[in-house]
PDB file of C-alpha atoms in Angstrom:
ATOM      1  CA  MET A1052     103.667  39.508 134.804  1.00 51.00           C
ATOM      2  CA  SER A1053     103.694  43.088 133.428  1.00 64.00           C
ATOM      3  CA  GLY A1054     102.762  43.424 129.695  1.00 72.00           C
ATOM      4  CA  ASN A1055     102.477  39.368 129.494  1.00 87.00           C
ATOM      5  CA  HIS A1056      98.563  40.880 129.774  1.00 86.00           C
ATOM      6  CA  GLU A1057      97.665  37.022 128.914  1.00 89.00           C
ATOM      7  CA  ALA A1058      99.339  35.762 132.519  1.00 91.00           C
ATOM      8  CA  ALA A1059      97.257  38.407 133.993  1.00 92.00           C
ATOM      9  CA  ILE A1060      94.168  36.973 132.985  1.00 94.00           C
ATOM     10  CA  GLN A1061      94.875  33.373 133.648  1.00 94.00           C
ATOM     11  CA  ALA A1062      95.513  34.995 137.656  1.00 94.00           C
ATOM     12  CA  PHE A1063      92.754  36.750 137.507  1.00 95.00           C
ATOM     13  CA  ASP A1064      90.718  34.539 136.350  1.00 95.00           C
ATOM     14  CA  ARG A1065      91.764  32.265 139.205  1.00 96.00           C
ATOM     15  CA  VAL A1066      91.035  35.062 141.738  1.00 96.00           C
ATOM     16  CA  LEU A1067      87.326  34.864 139.348  1.00 96.00           C
ATOM     17  CA  SER A1068      86.968  31.489 140.560  1.00 96.00           C
ATOM     18  CA  GLN A1069      87.997  31.410 143.614  1.00 97.00           C
ATOM     19  CA  ASP A1070      85.179  34.451 144.312  1.00 97.00           C
ATOM     20  CA  PRO A1071      83.016  35.360 141.145  1.00 95.00           C
ATOM     21  CA  ASN A1072      81.790  39.172 142.845  1.00 96.00           C
ATOM     22  CA  ASP A1073      85.720  40.158 143.491  1.00 97.00           C
ATOM     23  CA  VAL A1074      85.239  43.777 141.563  1.00 97.00           C
ATOM     24  CA  LEU A1075      88.753  44.738 141.507  1.00 96.00           C
ATOM     25  CA  ALA A1076      89.686  41.570 139.809  1.00 96.00           C
ATOM     26  CA  LEU A1077      87.494  42.044 137.332  1.00 97.00           C
ATOM     27  CA  SER A1078      87.970  45.864 136.670  1.00 97.00           C
ATOM     28  CA  ALA A1079      92.033  44.100 136.147  1.00 96.00           C
ATOM     29  CA  LYS A1080      90.877  41.136 133.543  1.00 97.00           C
ATOM     30  CA  GLY A1081      88.239  44.357 131.976  1.00 97.00           C
ATOM     31  CA  SER A1082      91.717  47.037 131.690  1.00 94.00           C
ATOM     32  CA  GLU A1083      94.737  43.221 130.407  1.00 94.00           C
ATOM     33  CA  TYR A1084      91.272  42.485 127.752  1.00 94.00           C
ATOM     34  CA  ALA A1085      91.442  46.659 126.711  1.00 92.00           C
ATOM     35  CA  SER A1086      95.168  46.612 126.846  1.00 89.00           C
ATOM     36  CA  LEU A1087      94.517  43.924 124.152  1.00 89.00           C
ATOM     37  CA  GLY A1088      92.754  45.036 121.700  1.00 87.00           C
ATOM     38  CA  ARG A1089      89.095  43.358 123.004  1.00 92.00           C
ATOM     39  CA  PRO A1090      86.730  45.257 123.775  1.00 94.00           C
ATOM     40  CA  ARG A1091      83.995  43.092 124.477  1.00 95.00           C
ATOM     41  CA  GLU A1092      85.061  41.282 126.442  1.00 96.00           C
ATOM     42  CA  ALA A1093      86.000  43.876 128.508  1.00 97.00           C
ATOM     43  CA  LEU A1094      82.913  45.200 128.297  1.00 98.00           C
ATOM     44  CA  LYS A1095      81.351  41.634 129.717  1.00 98.00           C
ATOM     45  CA  CYS A1096      83.635  42.846 133.104  1.00 98.00           C
ATOM     46  CA  PHE A1097      83.339  46.998 133.192  1.00 98.00           C
ATOM     47  CA  GLU A1098      79.480  45.898 133.186  1.00 98.00           C
ATOM     48  CA  ARG A1099      79.756  42.888 135.527  1.00 97.00           C
ATOM     49  CA  ALA A1100      81.789  45.345 137.635  1.00 98.00           C
ATOM     50  CA  ILE A1101      79.351  48.194 137.012  1.00 98.00           C
ATOM     51  CA  ASP A1102      76.633  44.909 138.496  1.00 97.00           C
ATOM     52  CA  LEU A1103      78.830  44.180 141.948  1.00 97.00           C
ATOM     53  CA  ASP A1104      79.828  47.680 141.870  1.00 97.00           C
ATOM     54  CA  PRO A1105      77.743  50.915 141.235  1.00 98.00           C
ATOM     55  CA  GLU A1106      78.695  53.595 142.875  1.00 97.00           C
ATOM     56  CA  THR A1107      82.431  53.400 140.499  1.00 97.00           C
ATOM     57  CA  ALA A1108      82.734  55.990 138.896  1.00 98.00           C
ATOM     58  CA  GLU A1109      85.646  54.586 136.810  1.00 97.00           C
ATOM     59  CA  HIS A1110      83.676  51.276 135.620  1.00 98.00           C
ATOM     60  CA  TYR A1111      81.479  53.450 133.832  1.00 98.00           C
ATOM     61  CA  ARG A1112      84.169  55.154 132.533  1.00 98.00           C
ATOM     62  CA  ASN A1113      85.495  51.902 131.217  1.00 98.00           C
ATOM     63  CA  ALA A1114      82.231  50.031 130.022  1.00 98.00           C
ATOM     64  CA  ALA A1115      81.941  53.460 127.760  1.00 98.00           C
ATOM     65  CA  ILE A1116      85.513  53.715 126.383  1.00 96.00           C
ATOM     66  CA  CYS A1117      84.873  50.294 125.068  1.00 96.00           C
ATOM     67  CA  GLN A1118      81.630  51.312 123.846  1.00 96.00           C
ATOM     68  CA  LEU A1119      83.342  53.794 121.747  1.00 95.00           C
ATOM     69  CA  GLU A1120      86.411  51.179 120.713  1.00 93.00           C
ATOM     70  CA  LEU A1121      83.561  49.340 118.816  1.00 94.00           C
ATOM     71  CA  ASP A1122      81.376  52.255 117.437  1.00 93.00           C
ATOM     72  CA  GLU A1123      78.483  53.057 120.494  1.00 95.00           C
ATOM     73  CA  PRO A1124      78.931  56.254 120.790  1.00 95.00           C
ATOM     74  CA  GLU A1125      75.880  57.114 122.084  1.00 96.00           C
ATOM     75  CA  LEU A1126      75.351  54.300 125.172  1.00 97.00           C
ATOM     76  CA  ALA A1127      79.264  55.581 125.155  1.00 97.00           C
ATOM     77  CA  ARG A1128      77.725  58.813 126.274  1.00 97.00           C
ATOM     78  CA  ASN A1129      74.964  57.062 129.154  1.00 97.00           C
ATOM     79  CA  LEU A1130      77.570  54.902 130.410  1.00 98.00           C
ATOM     80  CA  LEU A1131      79.792  58.825 130.587  1.00 98.00           C
ATOM     81  CA  ASP A1132      76.945  61.084 131.748  1.00 97.00           C
ATOM     82  CA  GLN A1133      76.404  58.508 134.159  1.00 98.00           C
ATOM     83  CA  ALA A1134      80.608  58.433 135.238  1.00 98.00           C
ATOM     84  CA  LEU A1135      80.227  61.606 135.834  1.00 97.00           C
ATOM     85  CA  GLU A1136      77.169  61.421 138.104  1.00 97.00           C
ATOM     86  CA  LEU A1137      79.653  59.525 139.945  1.00 98.00           C
ATOM     87  CA  ASN A1138      82.639  61.436 140.174  1.00 97.00           C
ATOM     88  CA  THR A1139      82.041  65.399 139.165  1.00 96.00           C
ATOM     89  CA  GLU A1140      86.034  65.910 139.722  1.00 97.00           C
ATOM     90  CA  HIS A1141      87.443  68.308 136.670  1.00 95.00           C
ATOM     91  CA  ALA A1142      90.248  67.159 136.776  1.00 96.00           C
ATOM     92  CA  TRP A1143      88.415  63.538 136.526  1.00 97.00           C
ATOM     93  CA  ARG A1144      86.564  65.425 133.415  1.00 96.00           C
ATOM     94  CA  GLU A1145      89.765  65.923 131.060  1.00 96.00           C
ATOM     95  CA  ALA A1146      91.815  62.693 132.098  1.00 96.00           C
ATOM     96  CA  SER A1147      89.056  60.969 130.555  1.00 97.00           C
ATOM     97  CA  ALA A1148      88.839  62.624 127.611  1.00 97.00           C
ATOM     98  CA  VAL A1149      92.702  63.230 126.973  1.00 97.00           C
ATOM     99  CA  GLU A1150      91.974  59.116 127.371  1.00 95.00           C
ATOM    100  CA  ILE A1151      88.905  58.938 125.118  1.00 96.00           C
ATOM    101  CA  ALA A1152      90.793  61.548 122.181  1.00 96.00           C
ATOM    102  CA  ASN A1153      93.620  58.882 122.834  1.00 94.00           C
ATOM    103  CA  LEU A1154      91.069  56.531 121.387  1.00 93.00           C
ATOM    104  CA  GLY A1155      90.153  58.705 118.312  1.00 94.00           C
ATOM    105  CA  GLU A1156      93.998  59.193 117.774  1.00 93.00           C
ATOM    106  CA  ALA A1157      94.922  55.858 117.636  1.00 90.00           C
ATOM    107  CA  LEU A1158      91.794  54.456 115.709  1.00 89.00           C
ATOM    108  CA  ALA A1159      92.738  57.320 113.188  1.00 89.00           C
ATOM    109  CA  THR A1160      96.137  56.343 112.405  1.00 86.00           C
ATOM    110  CA  GLU A1161      96.027  52.703 112.663  1.00 77.00           C
ATOM    111  CA  SER A1162      95.492  50.753 109.495  1.00 62.00           C
ATOM    112  CA  GLY A1163      96.088  47.003 108.554  1.00 52.00           C
ATOM    113  CA  LYS A1164      98.183  43.993 110.447  1.00 47.00           C
ATOM    114  CA  HIS A1165      99.110  47.280 113.125  1.00 47.00           C
ATOM    115  CA  ARG A1166      95.909  47.881 113.788  1.00 54.00           C
ATOM    116  CA  THR A1167      95.095  47.252 117.428  1.00 58.00           C
ATOM    117  CA  ARG A1168      92.378  49.396 118.821  1.00 67.00           C
ATOM    118  CA  GLY A1169      89.129  49.086 117.094  1.00 67.00           C
ATOM    119  CA  ILE A1170      86.664  47.083 115.397  1.00 74.00           C
ATOM    120  CA  GLY A1171      88.726  46.477 112.182  1.00 75.00           C
ATOM    121  CA  LEU A1172      86.523  49.461 109.709  1.00 79.00           C
ATOM    122  CA  THR A1173      89.341  50.723 107.238  1.00 80.00           C
ATOM    123  CA  GLY A1174      88.822  53.572 104.900  1.00 82.00           C
ATOM    124  CA  LYS A1175      85.914  56.325 105.540  1.00 89.00           C
ATOM    125  CA  ALA A1176      83.485  53.251 107.758  1.00 89.00           C
ATOM    126  CA  ARG A1177      87.318  53.864 109.816  1.00 89.00           C
ATOM    127  CA  TYR A1178      87.182  58.206 110.063  1.00 93.00           C
ATOM    128  CA  ARG A1179      83.396  57.682 110.810  1.00 94.00           C
ATOM    129  CA  HIS A1180      84.336  55.409 113.745  1.00 92.00           C
ATOM    130  CA  ALA A1181      87.191  58.020 114.400  1.00 94.00           C
ATOM    131  CA  ARG A1182      85.447  60.887 114.542  1.00 96.00           C
ATOM    132  CA  HIS A1183      82.597  59.378 116.922  1.00 95.00           C
ATOM    133  CA  VAL A1184      85.046  59.426 119.231  1.00 96.00           C
ATOM    134  CA  LEU A1185      86.716  62.066 118.920  1.00 97.00           C
ATOM    135  CA  GLU A1186      83.478  64.145 119.307  1.00 97.00           C
ATOM    136  CA  VAL A1187      82.670  62.081 122.041  1.00 97.00           C
ATOM    137  CA  ALA A1188      86.053  62.952 123.517  1.00 97.00           C
ATOM    138  CA  LEU A1189      85.455  67.392 122.837  1.00 96.00           C
ATOM    139  CA  GLU A1190      81.821  67.140 124.449  1.00 95.00           C
ATOM    140  CA  LEU A1191      83.352  66.076 128.245  1.00 95.00           C
ATOM    141  CA  ASN A1192      85.663  68.400 127.517  1.00 95.00           C
ATOM    142  CA  PRO A1193      85.494  71.298 124.269  1.00 95.00           C
ATOM    143  CA  GLY A1194      89.162  72.892 125.271  1.00 94.00           C
ATOM    144  CA  LEU A1195      90.588  69.563 124.533  1.00 95.00           C
ATOM    145  CA  ALA A1196      92.805  71.621 121.603  1.00 95.00           C
ATOM    146  CA  GLU A1197      94.577  68.039 120.789  1.00 95.00           C
ATOM    147  CA  ALA A1198      90.731  66.964 120.029  1.00 96.00           C
ATOM    148  CA  ALA A1199      89.789  69.192 117.134  1.00 97.00           C
ATOM    149  CA  ARG A1200      93.009  68.905 115.794  1.00 96.00           C
ATOM    150  CA  ALA A1201      92.529  65.286 115.415  1.00 96.00           C
ATOM    151  CA  LEU A1202      89.005  65.814 114.082  1.00 97.00           C
ATOM    152  CA  ALA A1203      90.601  68.392 111.522  1.00 97.00           C
ATOM    153  CA  ASP A1204      92.439  65.845 110.121  1.00 96.00           C
ATOM    154  CA  VAL A1205      89.741  63.053 110.855  1.00 96.00           C
ATOM    155  CA  TRP A1206      86.620  64.917 108.226  1.00 97.00           C
ATOM    156  CA  ALA A1207      89.550  66.447 106.249  1.00 96.00           C
ATOM    157  CA  HIS A1208      90.132  62.018 104.991  1.00 94.00           C
ATOM    158  CA  LEU A1209      86.467  61.809 105.776  1.00 95.00           C
ATOM    159  CA  GLY A1210      86.132  64.876 102.812  1.00 95.00           C
ATOM    160  CA  ASP A1211      84.699  67.856 103.751  1.00 96.00           C
ATOM    161  CA  THR A1212      86.587  70.760 104.388  1.00 96.00           C
ATOM    162  CA  ASP A1213      84.108  73.214 106.007  1.00 97.00           C
ATOM    163  CA  LYS A1214      84.563  70.807 109.072  1.00 97.00           C
ATOM    164  CA  ARG A1215      88.037  70.605 107.954  1.00 97.00           C
ATOM    165  CA  ASP A1216      88.009  73.929 108.500  1.00 97.00           C
ATOM    166  CA  GLN A1217      86.624  74.581 111.125  1.00 97.00           C
ATOM    167  CA  TYR A1218      87.833  71.897 113.061  1.00 97.00           C
ATOM    168  CA  THR A1219      91.964  73.925 112.487  1.00 97.00           C
ATOM    169  CA  GLN A1220      90.489  76.076 113.857  1.00 97.00           C
ATOM    170  CA  LEU A1221      88.879  75.689 116.075  1.00 96.00           C
ATOM    171  CA  ALA A1222      92.063  74.199 116.978  1.00 95.00           C
ATOM    172  CA  GLY A1223      94.527  77.102 117.155  1.00 94.00           C
ATOM    173  CA  ARG A1224      92.517  78.767 118.789  1.00 94.00           C
ATOM    174  CA  LEU A1225      92.292  76.653 121.888  1.00 93.00           C
ATOM    175  CA  GLN A1226      96.319  76.021 121.486  1.00 90.00           C
ATOM    176  CA  ARG A1227      96.256  80.075 121.734  1.00 88.00           C
ATOM    177  CA  THR A1228      94.430  79.938 124.548  1.00 87.00           C
ATOM    178  CA  ALA A1229      96.177  76.886 126.321  1.00 79.00           C
ATOM    179  CA  THR A1230      99.276  79.241 125.762  1.00 82.00           C
ATOM    180  CA  ALA A1231      98.429  82.195 127.062  1.00 78.00           C
ATOM    181  CA  VAL A1232      97.859  80.582 130.210  1.00 68.00           C
TER     182      VAL A1232
END
């Protein structure tokens, strides 16, 4: 069912009708909803997966990404804290930060009928939403130059040149550090 998200959701619904506690089907269904830009439905799946399998960090991270997409950064931070307690691997943390930064960049660059992520905000509200997401990515991985660069762009759109310059300089320092390593 590669690429056919609706058909995949139907297949997972069939599995869940047989076993409503199938955590893998719940998580996969949530991922399909997330791919369709339907974070509310995805969040419900991930929350149910957390209830059934509270020891799996991915469920918390996926729910956090949905909360970020819904512009609920504090709820997302709480879920990410729980995820990071369960999975302490640095590489996992960095990969999560990149995924969140990608969401932030999509929120900042997509608009109008081409929008596939987020809750449909426009204008400055859209940039504030992207800012919240990108700040979480940078908190997760303070060395993420892409997130700092995207934040500089967001601050430019929000009209704060001091913050724009601050994040532009940070992105430059991070890029030089990464190149030196």
